[in-house]
Structure formats: C-alpha cells, structure tokens
Short mmCIF file of N, CA and C in Angstrom, two decimals:
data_model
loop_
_atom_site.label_atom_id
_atom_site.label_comp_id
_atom_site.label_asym_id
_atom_site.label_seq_id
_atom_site.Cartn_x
_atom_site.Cartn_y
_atom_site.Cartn_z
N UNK A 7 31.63 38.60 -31.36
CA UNK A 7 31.78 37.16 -31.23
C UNK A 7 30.58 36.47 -31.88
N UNK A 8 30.87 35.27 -32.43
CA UNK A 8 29.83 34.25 -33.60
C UNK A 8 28.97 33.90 -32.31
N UNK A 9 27.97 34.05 -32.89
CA UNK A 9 27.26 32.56 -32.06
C UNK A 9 27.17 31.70 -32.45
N UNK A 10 27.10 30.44 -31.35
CA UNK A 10 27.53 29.00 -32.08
C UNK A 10 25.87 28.62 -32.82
N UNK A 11 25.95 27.88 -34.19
CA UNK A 11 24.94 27.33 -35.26
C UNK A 11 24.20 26.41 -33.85
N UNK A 12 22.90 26.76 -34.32
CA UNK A 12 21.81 25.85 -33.77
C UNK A 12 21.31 25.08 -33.88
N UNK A 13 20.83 24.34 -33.38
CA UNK A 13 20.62 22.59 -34.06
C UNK A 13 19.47 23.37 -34.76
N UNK A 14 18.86 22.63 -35.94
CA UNK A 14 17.87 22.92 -36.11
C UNK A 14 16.57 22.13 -35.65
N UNK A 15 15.56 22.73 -35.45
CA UNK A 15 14.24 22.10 -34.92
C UNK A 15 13.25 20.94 -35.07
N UNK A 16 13.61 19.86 -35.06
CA UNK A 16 12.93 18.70 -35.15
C UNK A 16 11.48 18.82 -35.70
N UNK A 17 11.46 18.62 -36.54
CA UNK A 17 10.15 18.41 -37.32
C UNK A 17 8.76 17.41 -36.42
N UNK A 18 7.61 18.11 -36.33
CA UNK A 18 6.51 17.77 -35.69
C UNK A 18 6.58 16.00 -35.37
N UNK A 19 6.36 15.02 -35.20
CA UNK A 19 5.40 13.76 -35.12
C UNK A 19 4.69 13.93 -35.34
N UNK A 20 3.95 12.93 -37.06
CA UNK A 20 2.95 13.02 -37.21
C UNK A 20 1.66 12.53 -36.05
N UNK A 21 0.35 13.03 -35.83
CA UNK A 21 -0.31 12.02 -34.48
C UNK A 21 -0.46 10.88 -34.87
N UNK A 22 -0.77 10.27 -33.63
CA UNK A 22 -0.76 8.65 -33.77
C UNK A 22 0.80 7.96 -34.09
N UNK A 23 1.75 8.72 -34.11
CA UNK A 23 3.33 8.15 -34.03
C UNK A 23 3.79 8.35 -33.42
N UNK A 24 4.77 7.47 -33.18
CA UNK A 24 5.43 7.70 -31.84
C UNK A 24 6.95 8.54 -32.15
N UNK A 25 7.34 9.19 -31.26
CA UNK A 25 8.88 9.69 -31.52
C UNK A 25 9.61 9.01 -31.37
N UNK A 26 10.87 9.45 -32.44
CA UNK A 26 11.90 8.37 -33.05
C UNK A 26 13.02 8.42 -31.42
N UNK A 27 13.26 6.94 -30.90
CA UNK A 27 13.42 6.92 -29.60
C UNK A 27 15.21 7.28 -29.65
N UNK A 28 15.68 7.99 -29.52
CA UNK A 28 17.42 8.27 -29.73
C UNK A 28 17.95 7.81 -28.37
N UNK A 29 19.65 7.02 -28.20
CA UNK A 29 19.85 7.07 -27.71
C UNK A 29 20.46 5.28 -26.87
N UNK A 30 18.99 5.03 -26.78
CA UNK A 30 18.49 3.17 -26.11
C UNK A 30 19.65 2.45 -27.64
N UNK A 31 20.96 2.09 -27.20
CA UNK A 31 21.10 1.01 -27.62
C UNK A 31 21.13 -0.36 -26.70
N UNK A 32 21.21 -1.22 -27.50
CA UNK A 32 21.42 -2.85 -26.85
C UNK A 32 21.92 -3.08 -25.39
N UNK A 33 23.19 -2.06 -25.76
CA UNK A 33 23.93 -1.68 -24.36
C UNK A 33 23.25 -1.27 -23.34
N UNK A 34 22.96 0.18 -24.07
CA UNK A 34 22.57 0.94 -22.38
C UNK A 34 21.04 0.04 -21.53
N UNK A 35 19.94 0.06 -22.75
CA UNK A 35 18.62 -1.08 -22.13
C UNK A 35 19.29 -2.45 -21.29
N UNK A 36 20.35 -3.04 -21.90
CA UNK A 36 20.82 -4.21 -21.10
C UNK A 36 21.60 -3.78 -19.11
N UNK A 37 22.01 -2.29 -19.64
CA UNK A 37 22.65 -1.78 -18.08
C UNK A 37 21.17 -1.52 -17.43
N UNK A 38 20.18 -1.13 -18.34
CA UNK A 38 18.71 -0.91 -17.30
C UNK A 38 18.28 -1.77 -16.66
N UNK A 39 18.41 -3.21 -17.26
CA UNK A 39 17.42 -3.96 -16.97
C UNK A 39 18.10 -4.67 -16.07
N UNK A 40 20.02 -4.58 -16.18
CA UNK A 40 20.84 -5.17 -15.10
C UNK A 40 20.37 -4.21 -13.79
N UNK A 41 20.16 -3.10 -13.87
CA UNK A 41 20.06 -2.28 -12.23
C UNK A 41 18.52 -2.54 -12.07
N UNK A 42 17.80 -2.84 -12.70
CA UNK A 42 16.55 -2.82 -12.71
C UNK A 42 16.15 -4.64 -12.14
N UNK A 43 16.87 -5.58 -12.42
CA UNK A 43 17.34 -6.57 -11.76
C UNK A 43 17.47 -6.71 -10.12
N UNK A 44 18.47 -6.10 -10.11
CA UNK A 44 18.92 -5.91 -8.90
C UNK A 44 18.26 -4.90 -7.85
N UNK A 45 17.60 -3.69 -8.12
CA UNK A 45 17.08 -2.82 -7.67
C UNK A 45 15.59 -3.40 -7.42
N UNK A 46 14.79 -3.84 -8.17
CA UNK A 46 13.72 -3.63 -8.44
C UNK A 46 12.89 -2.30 -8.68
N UNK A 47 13.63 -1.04 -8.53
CA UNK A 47 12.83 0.03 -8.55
C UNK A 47 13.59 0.31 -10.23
N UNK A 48 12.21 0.60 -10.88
CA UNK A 48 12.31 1.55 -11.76
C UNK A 48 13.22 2.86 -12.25
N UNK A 49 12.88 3.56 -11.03
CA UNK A 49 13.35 4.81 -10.83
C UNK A 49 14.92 4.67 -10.84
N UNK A 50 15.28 3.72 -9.68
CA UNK A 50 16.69 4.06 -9.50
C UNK A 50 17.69 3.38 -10.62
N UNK A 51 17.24 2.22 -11.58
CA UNK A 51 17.47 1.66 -12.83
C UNK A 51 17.93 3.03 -14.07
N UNK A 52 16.77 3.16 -14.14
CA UNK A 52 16.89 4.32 -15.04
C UNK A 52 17.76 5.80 -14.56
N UNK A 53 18.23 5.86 -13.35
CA UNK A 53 18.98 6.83 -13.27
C UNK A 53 20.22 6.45 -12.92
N UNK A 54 20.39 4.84 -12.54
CA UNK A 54 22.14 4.47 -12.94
C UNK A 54 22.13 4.61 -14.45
N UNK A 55 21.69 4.34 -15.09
CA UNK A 55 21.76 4.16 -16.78
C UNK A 55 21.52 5.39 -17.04
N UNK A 56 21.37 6.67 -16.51
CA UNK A 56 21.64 7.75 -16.87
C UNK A 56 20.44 7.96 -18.14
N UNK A 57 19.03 7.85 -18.07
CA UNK A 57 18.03 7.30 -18.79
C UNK A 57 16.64 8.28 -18.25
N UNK A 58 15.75 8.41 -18.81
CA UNK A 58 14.72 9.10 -18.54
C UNK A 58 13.23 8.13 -18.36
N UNK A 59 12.98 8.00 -17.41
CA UNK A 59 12.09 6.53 -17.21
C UNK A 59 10.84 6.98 -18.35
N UNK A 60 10.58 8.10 -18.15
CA UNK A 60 8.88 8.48 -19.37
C UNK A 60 9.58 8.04 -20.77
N UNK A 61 11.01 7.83 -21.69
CA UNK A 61 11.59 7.23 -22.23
C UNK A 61 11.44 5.94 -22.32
N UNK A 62 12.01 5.27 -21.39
CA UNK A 62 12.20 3.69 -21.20
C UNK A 62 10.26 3.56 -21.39
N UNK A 63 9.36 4.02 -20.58
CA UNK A 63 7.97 3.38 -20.41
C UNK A 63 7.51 3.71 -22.03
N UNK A 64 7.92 4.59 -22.66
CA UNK A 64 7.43 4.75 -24.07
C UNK A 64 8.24 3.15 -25.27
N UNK A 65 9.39 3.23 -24.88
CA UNK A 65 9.74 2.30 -25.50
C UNK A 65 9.08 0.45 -25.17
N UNK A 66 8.99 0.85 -23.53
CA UNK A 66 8.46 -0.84 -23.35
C UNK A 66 7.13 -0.98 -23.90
N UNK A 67 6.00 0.24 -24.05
CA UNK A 67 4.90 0.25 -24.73
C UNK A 67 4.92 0.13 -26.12
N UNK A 68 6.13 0.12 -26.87
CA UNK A 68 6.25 -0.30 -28.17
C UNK A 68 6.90 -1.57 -28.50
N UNK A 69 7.54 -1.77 -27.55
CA UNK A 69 8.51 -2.97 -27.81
C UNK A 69 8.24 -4.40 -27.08
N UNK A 70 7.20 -5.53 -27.70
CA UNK A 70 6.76 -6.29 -26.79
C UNK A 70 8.25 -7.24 -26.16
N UNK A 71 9.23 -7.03 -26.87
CA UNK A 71 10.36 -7.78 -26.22
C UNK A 71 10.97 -7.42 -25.30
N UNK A 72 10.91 -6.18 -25.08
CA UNK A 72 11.35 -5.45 -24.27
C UNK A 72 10.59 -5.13 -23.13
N UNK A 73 9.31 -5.23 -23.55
CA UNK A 73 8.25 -5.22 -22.07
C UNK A 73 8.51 -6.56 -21.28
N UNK A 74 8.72 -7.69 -22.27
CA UNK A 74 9.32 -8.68 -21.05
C UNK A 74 9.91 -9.10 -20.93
N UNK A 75 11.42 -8.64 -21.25
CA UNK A 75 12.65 -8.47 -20.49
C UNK A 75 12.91 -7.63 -19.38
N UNK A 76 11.66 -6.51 -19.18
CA UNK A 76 11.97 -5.69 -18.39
C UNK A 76 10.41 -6.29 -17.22
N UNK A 77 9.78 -6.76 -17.29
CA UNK A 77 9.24 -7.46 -16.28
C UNK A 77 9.79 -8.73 -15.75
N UNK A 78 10.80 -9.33 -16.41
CA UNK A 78 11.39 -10.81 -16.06
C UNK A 78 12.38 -9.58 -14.85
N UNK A 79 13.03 -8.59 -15.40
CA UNK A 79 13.90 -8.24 -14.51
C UNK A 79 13.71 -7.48 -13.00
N UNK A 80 12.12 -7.33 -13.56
CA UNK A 80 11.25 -6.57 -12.62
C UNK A 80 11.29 -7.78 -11.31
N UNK A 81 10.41 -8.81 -11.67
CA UNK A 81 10.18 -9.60 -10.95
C UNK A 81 11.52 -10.25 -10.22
N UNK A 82 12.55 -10.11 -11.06
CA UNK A 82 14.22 -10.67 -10.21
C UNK A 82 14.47 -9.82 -9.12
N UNK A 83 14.42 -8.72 -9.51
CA UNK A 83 14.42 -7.17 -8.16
C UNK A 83 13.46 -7.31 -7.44
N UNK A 84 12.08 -7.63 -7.47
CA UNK A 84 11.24 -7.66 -6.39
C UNK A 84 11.52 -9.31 -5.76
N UNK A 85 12.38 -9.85 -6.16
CA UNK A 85 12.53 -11.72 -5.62
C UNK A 85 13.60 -11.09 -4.58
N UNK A 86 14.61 -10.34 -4.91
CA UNK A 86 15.77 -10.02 -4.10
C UNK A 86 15.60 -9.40 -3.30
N UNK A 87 14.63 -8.15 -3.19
CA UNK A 87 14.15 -7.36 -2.10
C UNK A 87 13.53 -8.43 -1.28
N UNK A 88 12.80 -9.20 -1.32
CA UNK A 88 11.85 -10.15 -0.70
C UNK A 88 13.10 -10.83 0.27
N UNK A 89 14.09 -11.41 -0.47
CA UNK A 89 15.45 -12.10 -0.21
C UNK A 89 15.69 -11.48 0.97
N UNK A 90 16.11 -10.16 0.43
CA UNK A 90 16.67 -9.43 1.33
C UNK A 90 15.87 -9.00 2.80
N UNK A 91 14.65 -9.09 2.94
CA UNK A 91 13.68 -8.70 3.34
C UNK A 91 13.83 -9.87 4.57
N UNK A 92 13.92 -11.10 4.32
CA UNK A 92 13.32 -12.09 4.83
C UNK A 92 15.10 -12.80 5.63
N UNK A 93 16.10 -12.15 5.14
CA UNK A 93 17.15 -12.08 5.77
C UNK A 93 17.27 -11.14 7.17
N UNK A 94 17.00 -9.93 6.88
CA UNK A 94 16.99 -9.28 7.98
C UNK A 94 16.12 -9.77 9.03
N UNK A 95 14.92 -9.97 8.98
CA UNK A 95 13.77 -10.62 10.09
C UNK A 95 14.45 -11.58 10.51
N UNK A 96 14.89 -12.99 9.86
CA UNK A 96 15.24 -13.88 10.18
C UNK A 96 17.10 -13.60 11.17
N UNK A 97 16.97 -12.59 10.71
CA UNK A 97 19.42 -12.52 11.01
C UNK A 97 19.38 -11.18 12.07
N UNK A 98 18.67 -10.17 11.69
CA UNK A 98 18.71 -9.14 11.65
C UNK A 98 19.65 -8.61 11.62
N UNK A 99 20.07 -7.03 12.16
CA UNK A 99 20.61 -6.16 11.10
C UNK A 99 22.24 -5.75 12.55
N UNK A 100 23.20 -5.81 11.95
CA UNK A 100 24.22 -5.32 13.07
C UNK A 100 24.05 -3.86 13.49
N UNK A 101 24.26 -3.30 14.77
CA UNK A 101 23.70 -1.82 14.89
C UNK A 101 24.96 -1.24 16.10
N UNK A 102 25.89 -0.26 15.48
CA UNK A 102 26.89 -0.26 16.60
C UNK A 102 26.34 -0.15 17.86
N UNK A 103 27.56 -0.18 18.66
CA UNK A 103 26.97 0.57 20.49
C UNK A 103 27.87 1.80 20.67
N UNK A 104 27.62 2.92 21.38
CA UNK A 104 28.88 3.75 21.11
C UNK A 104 28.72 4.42 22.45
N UNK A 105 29.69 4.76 23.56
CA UNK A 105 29.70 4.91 24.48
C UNK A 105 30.97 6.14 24.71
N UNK A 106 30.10 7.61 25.48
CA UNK A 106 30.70 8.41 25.38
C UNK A 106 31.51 8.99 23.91
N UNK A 107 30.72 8.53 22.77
CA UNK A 107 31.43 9.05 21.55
C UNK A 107 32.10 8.06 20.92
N UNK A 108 32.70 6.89 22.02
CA UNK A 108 33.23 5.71 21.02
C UNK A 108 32.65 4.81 21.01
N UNK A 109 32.96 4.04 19.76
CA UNK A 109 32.20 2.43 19.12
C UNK A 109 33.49 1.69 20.16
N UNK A 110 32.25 0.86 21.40
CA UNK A 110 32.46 0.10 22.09
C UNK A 110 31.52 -1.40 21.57
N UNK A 111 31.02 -1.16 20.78
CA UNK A 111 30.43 -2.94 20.44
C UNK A 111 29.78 -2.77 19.15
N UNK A 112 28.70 -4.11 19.07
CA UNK A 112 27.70 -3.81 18.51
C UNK A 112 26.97 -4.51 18.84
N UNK A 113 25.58 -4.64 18.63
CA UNK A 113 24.44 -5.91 18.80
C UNK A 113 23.49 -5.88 17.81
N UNK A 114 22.80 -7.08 17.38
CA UNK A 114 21.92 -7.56 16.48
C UNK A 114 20.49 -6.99 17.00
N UNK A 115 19.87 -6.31 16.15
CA UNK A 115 18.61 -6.10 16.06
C UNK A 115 17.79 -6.57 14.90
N UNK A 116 16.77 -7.12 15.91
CA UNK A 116 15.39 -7.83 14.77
C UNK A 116 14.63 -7.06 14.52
N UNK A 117 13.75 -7.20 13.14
CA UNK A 117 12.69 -6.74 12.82
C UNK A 117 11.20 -7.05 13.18
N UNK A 118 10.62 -7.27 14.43
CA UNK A 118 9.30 -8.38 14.38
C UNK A 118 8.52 -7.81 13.41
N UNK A 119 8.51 -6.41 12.92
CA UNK A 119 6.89 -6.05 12.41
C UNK A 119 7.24 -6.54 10.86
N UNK A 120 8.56 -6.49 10.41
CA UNK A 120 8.98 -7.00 8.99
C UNK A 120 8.81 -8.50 9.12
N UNK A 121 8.85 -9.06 10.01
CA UNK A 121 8.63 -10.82 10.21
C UNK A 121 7.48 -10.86 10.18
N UNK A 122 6.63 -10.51 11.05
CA UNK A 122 5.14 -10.35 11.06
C UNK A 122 4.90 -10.37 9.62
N UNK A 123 5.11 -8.84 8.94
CA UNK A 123 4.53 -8.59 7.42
C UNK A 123 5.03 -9.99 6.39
N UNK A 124 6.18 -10.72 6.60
CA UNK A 124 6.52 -11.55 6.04
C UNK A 124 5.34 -13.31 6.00
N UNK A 125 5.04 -13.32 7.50
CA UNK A 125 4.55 -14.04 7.87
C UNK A 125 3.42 -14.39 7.18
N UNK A 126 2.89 -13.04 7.15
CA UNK A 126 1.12 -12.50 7.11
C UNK A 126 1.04 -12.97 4.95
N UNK A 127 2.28 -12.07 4.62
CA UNK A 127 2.13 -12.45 2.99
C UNK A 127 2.36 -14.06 2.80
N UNK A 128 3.10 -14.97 3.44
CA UNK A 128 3.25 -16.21 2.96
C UNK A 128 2.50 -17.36 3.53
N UNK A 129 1.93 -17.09 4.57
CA UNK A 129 1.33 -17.91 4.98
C UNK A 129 -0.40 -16.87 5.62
N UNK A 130 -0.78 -16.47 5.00
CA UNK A 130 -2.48 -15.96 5.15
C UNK A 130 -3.17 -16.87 5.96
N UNK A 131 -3.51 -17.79 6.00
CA UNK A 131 -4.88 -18.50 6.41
C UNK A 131 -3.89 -18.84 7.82
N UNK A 132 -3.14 -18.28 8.52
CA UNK A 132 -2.08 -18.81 9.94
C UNK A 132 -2.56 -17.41 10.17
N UNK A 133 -1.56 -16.61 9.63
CA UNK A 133 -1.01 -14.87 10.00
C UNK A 133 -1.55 -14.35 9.59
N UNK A 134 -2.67 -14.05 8.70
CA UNK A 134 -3.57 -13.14 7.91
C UNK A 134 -4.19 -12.39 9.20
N UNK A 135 -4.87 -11.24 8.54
CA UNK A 135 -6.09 -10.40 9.29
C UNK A 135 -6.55 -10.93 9.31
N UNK A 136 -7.01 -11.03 11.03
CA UNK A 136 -8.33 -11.58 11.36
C UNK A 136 -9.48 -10.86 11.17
N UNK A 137 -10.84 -11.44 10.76
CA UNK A 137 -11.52 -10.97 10.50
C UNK A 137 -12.32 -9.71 11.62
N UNK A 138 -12.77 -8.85 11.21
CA UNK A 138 -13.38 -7.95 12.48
C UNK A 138 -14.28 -8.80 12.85
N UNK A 139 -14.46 -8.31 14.67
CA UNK A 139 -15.75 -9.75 15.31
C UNK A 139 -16.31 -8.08 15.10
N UNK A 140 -18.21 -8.52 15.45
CA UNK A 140 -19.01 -7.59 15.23
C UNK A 140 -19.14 -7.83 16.47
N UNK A 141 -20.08 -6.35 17.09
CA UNK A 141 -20.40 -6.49 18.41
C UNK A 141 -21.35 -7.98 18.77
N UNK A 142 -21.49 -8.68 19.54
CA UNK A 142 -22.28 -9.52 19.98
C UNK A 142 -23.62 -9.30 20.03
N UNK A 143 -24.29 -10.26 19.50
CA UNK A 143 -25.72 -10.61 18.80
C UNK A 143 -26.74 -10.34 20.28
N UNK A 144 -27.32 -9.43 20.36
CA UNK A 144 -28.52 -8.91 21.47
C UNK A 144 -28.83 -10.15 22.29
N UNK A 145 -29.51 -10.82 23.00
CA UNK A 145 -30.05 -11.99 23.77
C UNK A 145 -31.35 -11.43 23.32
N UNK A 146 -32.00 -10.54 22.06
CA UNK A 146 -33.56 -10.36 22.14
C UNK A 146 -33.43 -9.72 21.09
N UNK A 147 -34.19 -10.24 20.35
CA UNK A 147 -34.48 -8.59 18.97
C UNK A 147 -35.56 -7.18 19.48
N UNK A 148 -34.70 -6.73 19.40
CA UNK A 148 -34.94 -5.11 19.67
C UNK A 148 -36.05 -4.80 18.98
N UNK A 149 -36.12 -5.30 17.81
CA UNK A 149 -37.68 -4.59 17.06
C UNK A 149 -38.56 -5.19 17.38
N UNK A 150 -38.53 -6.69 17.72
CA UNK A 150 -39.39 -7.08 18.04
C UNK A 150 -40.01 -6.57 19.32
N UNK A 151 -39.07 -6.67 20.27
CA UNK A 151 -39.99 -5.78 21.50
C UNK A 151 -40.31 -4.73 21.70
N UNK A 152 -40.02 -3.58 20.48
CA UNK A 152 -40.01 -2.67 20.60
C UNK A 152 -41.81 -2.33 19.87
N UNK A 153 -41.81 -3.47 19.22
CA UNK A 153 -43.19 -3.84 18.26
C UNK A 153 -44.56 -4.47 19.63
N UNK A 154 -43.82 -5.32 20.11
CA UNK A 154 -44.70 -5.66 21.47
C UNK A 154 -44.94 -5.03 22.52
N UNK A 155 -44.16 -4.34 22.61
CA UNK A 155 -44.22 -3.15 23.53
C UNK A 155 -45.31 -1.97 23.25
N UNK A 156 -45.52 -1.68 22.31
CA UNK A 156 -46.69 -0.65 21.42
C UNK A 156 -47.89 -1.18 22.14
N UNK A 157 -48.94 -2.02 21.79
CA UNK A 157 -49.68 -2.16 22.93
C UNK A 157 -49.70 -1.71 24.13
N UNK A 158 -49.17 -2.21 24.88
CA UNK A 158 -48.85 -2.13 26.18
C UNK A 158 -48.81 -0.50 26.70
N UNK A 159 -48.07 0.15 26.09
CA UNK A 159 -47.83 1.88 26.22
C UNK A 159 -48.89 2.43 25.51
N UNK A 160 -49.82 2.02 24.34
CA UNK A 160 -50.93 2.72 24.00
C UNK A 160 -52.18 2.08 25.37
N UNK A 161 -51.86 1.33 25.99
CA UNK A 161 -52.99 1.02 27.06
C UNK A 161 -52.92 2.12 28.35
N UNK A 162 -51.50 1.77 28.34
CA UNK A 162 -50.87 3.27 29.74
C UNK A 162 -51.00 4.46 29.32
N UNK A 163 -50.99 4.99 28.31
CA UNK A 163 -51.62 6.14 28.12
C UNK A 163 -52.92 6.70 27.76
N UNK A 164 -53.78 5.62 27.36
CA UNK A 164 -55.16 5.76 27.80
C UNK A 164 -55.66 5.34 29.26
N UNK A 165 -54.95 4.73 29.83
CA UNK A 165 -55.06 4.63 31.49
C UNK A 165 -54.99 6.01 32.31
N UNK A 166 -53.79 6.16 31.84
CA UNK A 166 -53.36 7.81 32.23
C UNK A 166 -54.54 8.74 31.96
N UNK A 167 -54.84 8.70 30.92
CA UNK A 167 -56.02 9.66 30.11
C UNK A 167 -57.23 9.17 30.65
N UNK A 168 -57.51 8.44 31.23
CA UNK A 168 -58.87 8.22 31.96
C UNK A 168 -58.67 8.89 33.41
N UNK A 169 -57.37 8.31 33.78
CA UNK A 169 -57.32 8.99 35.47
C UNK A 169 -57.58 10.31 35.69
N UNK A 170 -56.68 11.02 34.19
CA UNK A 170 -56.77 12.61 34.47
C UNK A 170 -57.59 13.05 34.45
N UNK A 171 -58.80 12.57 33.06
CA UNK A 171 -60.17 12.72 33.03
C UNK A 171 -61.26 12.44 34.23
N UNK A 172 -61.19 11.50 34.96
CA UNK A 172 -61.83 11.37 35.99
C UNK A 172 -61.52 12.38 37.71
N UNK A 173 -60.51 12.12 37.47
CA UNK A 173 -59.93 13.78 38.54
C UNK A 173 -60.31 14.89 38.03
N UNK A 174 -60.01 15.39 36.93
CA UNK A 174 -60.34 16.67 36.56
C UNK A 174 -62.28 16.74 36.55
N UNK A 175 -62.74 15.62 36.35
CA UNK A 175 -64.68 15.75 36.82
C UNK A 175 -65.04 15.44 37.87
N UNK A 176 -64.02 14.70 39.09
CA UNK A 176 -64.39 14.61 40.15
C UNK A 176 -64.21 16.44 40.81
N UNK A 177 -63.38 17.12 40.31
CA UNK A 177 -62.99 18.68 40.89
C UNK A 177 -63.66 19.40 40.09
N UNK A 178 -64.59 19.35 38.98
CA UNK A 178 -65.56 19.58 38.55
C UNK A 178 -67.22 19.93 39.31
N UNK A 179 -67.18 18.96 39.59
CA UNK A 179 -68.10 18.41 40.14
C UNK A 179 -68.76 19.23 41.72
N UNK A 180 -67.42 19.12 42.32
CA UNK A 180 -67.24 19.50 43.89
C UNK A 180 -67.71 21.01 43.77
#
C-alpha cells in the first residue's frame, strides 16, 4: 500500500518576521470578536471560533486595527459581565427547593459579598477599605523614659554596691 504524499516542509521565517498568519479571514476574526463581545474572556472567544489564542495575540500585535477592534470588544464583554454581575446582587439568582427528591418550589437567593464587591468598586470613598487603625499611640514615649530612667538605675546600683561593700567590711572587720 502507497503512502499518502506529504505536505512538504515550510520553509524557515526569516528572524525578525513574523509567520505568514493562515486561516483569520474577515469572517472568522469578526465570529472572535462577536464571542469575545459577549464573553469577555479571551479564551472562550477563541475556542468558539475554533482559533488558537497564541494566533489571534500574534496577529493583534501586528495589526493595529485589529488590536482595537478587539479591545472595543474586550471592553463590551467586561461591560456585560459587570451587567450581569450587578443583576444578580441586585435580583438574585432562582435556586430550586426539592423535597424528598422532588422540585417542590424555588426561592431567590442574593449575593451580599458580590453587592458588597460591587459597592466597594463604584463607589470607594463610601465602601472602600478602610484604612488599617494602628495600635493606639502610648500615653508616654517609651524612649524617653526609658532614657530618664538610666540615671536613676545607675544610682541604685551604686547604692546597692556601697551596701554590699559596707557589709562585706563591717564582717571583715568583726
């Protein structure tokens, strides 16, 4: 049996050129940038479009029209996630009830910590991190008394040092 003819082997890139990009027509970049729209993720854009993202990022690095068509669409996907984001906190999300195995209801569950995070990004100087408090400021500076204090303990220990000295020559003495 033949074996089937082989493509033949693509000739080097010279350095400093880029490889000839096969594949990206008008079409398929316009289905990227539609899921890439809607998605905001990268990743999942390029794998409805059936696309290799280290591809697409080589081409947007060559193609300044295309770098911002694909950040206008960037920013539409991260507006809709936000959308979407700020729906659930505000609506929240339907969540069945199921009792003994069957769906007997459902009820609405909120997000507070996604409201919170919502809060905190749009309005900062309300909801922001508060700043850390530091422990509370001494009623005395420590070095300083610790500086005034030196005296005082070099006197008590030449006090000391006289007493011992004078006991130890009074039992001397005897």
């Amino acid at each position: 049996m033949a074996r089937p003819a082989r493509k033949p082997v693509p000739a080097p890139v010279p350095e400093g050129e880029e490889p000839p990009q096969r594949g990206l027509s008008e079409a398929v970049l316009r289905n990227f940038l539609h899921f890439l729209a809607r998605s905001g993720s990268v990743t999942f854009a390029a794998t409805r479009a059936s696309l290799e993202r280290r591809t697409l990022y080589r081409r947007r690095a060559s193609d300044e029209e295309f770098a911002a068509q694909w950040d206008e669409a960037l920013q539409l996907g991260i507006d809709r996630l936000q959308d979407d984001a700020m729906q659930r906190a505000l609506h929240g999300t339907e969540r069945p009830l199921y009792r003994n195995g069957k769906h007997v209801g459902s009820m609405q569950q909120y997000d507070n910590k996604l409201l919170q995070f919502l809060l905190r990004a749009h309005r900062p100087e309300v909801y922001g991190a508060r700043p850390q408090s530091a422990a509370p400021p001494l009623p005395f500076d420590l070095a300083q008394r610790l500086a005034a204090s030196a005296p005082r303990l070099e006197a008590h220990r030449a006090n000391k040092q006289a007493k011992a000295a004078e006991k130890k020559n009074g039992e001397t003495q005897e």
